[in-house]
């Protein structure tokens, strides 16, 4: 399993960024994929996840209504559209994956994923 993130950068508060995770080495539809972030001095947070085989999604309360996760089974990619960004969204964002059919708290909240990308930095200035 290989996961590679792209799309991070610096943006002003209120702006938007789109992160993309290119996935390879596994059957995309058999996996739950997601995004986890970690800010300096803070614990990791499960931001969002999607069940590729079923299309169900999860969002942390901190991003609900502002972030949208989407998966493209044909391209083996999962995106995270981030709108109305806030300074507290500043973090390293990791693409994550686990072989599972359904999204559950075990994966999306407790972050028990098997595979992690190297991460991409998102910085939101005030």
Coordinates of C-alpha atoms in Angstrom, one line a residue:
X1 CA 0.0 0.0 0.0
X2 CA 1.4 3.4 -1.0
X3 CA -0.3 6.7 -0.2
X4 CA 1.1 10.1 -1.4
X5 CA -0.5 13.4 -0.5
X6 CA -0.3 16.6 -2.4
X7 CA -2.0 20.0 -2.4
X8 CA -0.9 21.5 0.9
X9 CA 0.4 25.0 1.3
X10 CA -0.2 28.4 2.8
X11 CA -3.6 30.1 2.7
X12 CA -5.3 33.0 4.5
X13 CA -8.1 32.4 6.9
X14 CA -11.4 32.0 5.0
X15 CA -9.6 30.5 2.0
X16 CA -9.7 27.0 0.4
X17 CA -7.3 24.2 -0.3
X18 CA -7.8 20.8 -1.9
X19 CA -5.7 17.9 -0.8
X20 CA -5.3 14.8 -3.0
X21 CA -4.1 11.4 -2.0
X22 CA -2.8 9.1 -4.7
X23 CA -3.2 5.5 -3.6
X24 CA -1.7 2.4 -5.1
X25 CA -0.9 -1.2 -4.3
X26 CA -4.3 -2.3 -3.2
X27 CA -7.9 -2.8 -4.3
X28 CA -9.3 0.6 -3.7
X29 CA -12.9 -0.4 -3.2
X30 CA -12.0 -2.8 -0.3
X31 CA -10.6 0.0 1.9
X32 CA -11.6 2.8 4.2
X33 CA -9.5 5.9 3.5
X34 CA -9.3 9.0 5.4
X35 CA -7.4 12.1 6.5
X36 CA -5.7 12.6 9.9
X37 CA -4.1 15.8 11.0
X38 CA -1.6 16.7 13.7
X39 CA -0.8 20.3 14.8
X40 CA 2.4 21.1 16.7
X41 CA 1.9 20.3 20.4
X42 CA -1.5 18.7 19.8
X43 CA -2.8 15.2 19.6
X44 CA -3.6 13.7 16.2
X45 CA -7.2 14.1 15.1
X46 CA -9.2 12.0 12.7
X47 CA -10.6 14.6 10.3
X48 CA -12.6 12.6 7.8
X49 CA -12.9 9.2 6.3
X50 CA -14.8 7.4 3.5
X51 CA -15.8 3.8 2.8
X52 CA -14.9 3.5 -0.9
X53 CA -17.1 0.4 -1.4
X54 CA -20.2 2.1 0.1
X55 CA -19.6 5.8 -0.1
X56 CA -20.4 6.5 3.5
X57 CA -18.4 9.3 5.2
X58 CA -17.5 10.7 8.5
X59 CA -16.4 14.2 9.6
X60 CA -15.0 15.4 12.9
X61 CA -17.2 18.1 14.5
X62 CA -14.3 20.6 14.1
X63 CA -14.6 20.4 10.3
X64 CA -18.2 19.5 9.6
X65 CA -19.8 21.8 7.1
X66 CA -16.4 23.1 5.9
X67 CA -14.5 20.0 4.6
X68 CA -15.7 17.5 2.0
X69 CA -14.1 14.1 1.4
X70 CA -14.5 12.4 -2.0
X71 CA -13.0 9.3 -3.6
X72 CA -12.4 8.5 -7.2
X73 CA -12.3 4.7 -7.6
X74 CA -11.2 5.0 -11.2
X75 CA -8.3 7.2 -10.4
X76 CA -7.5 5.5 -7.0
X77 CA -7.5 8.9 -5.3
X78 CA -9.2 10.5 -2.4
X79 CA -9.5 14.2 -2.0
X80 CA -10.2 16.5 0.9
X81 CA -11.8 19.9 -0.1
X82 CA -11.2 22.3 2.7
X83 CA -13.2 25.6 2.6
X84 CA -13.5 28.5 5.1
X85 CA -10.2 27.5 6.6
X86 CA -9.3 28.7 10.0
X87 CA -5.9 29.2 11.7
X88 CA -6.7 26.2 13.9
X89 CA -6.8 24.0 10.8
X90 CA -3.0 24.5 10.6
X91 CA -1.4 21.0 10.8
X92 CA 0.3 18.2 8.9
X93 CA -2.4 16.3 7.1
X94 CA -1.9 12.6 6.5
X95 CA -3.7 10.3 4.1
X96 CA -4.5 7.0 5.8
X97 CA -6.0 3.6 4.8
X98 CA -7.2 0.4 6.3
X99 CA -8.7 -2.7 4.7
X100 CA -12.3 -2.6 5.8
X101 CA -15.8 -2.4 4.3
X102 CA -17.4 0.0 6.8
X103 CA -16.4 3.2 8.5
X104 CA -16.4 2.9 12.3
X105 CA -15.1 4.9 15.2
X106 CA -12.3 2.4 15.4
X107 CA -10.9 3.8 12.2
X108 CA -12.3 7.3 11.8
X109 CA -12.0 8.5 15.4
X110 CA -9.5 6.2 17.0
X111 CA -7.4 6.2 13.8
X112 CA -6.5 2.5 13.8
X113 CA -5.3 2.7 10.2
X114 CA -2.7 0.3 8.7
X115 CA -1.1 2.6 6.2
X116 CA -0.1 6.3 6.4
X117 CA 1.3 8.7 3.8
X118 CA 4.2 11.0 4.6
X119 CA 2.0 14.0 5.1
X120 CA 1.5 17.4 3.7
X121 CA 1.7 20.7 5.5
X122 CA -1.3 23.0 5.6
X123 CA -0.8 26.5 7.1
X124 CA -3.6 29.0 7.6
X125 CA -2.7 32.5 8.4
X126 CA -4.9 34.9 10.3

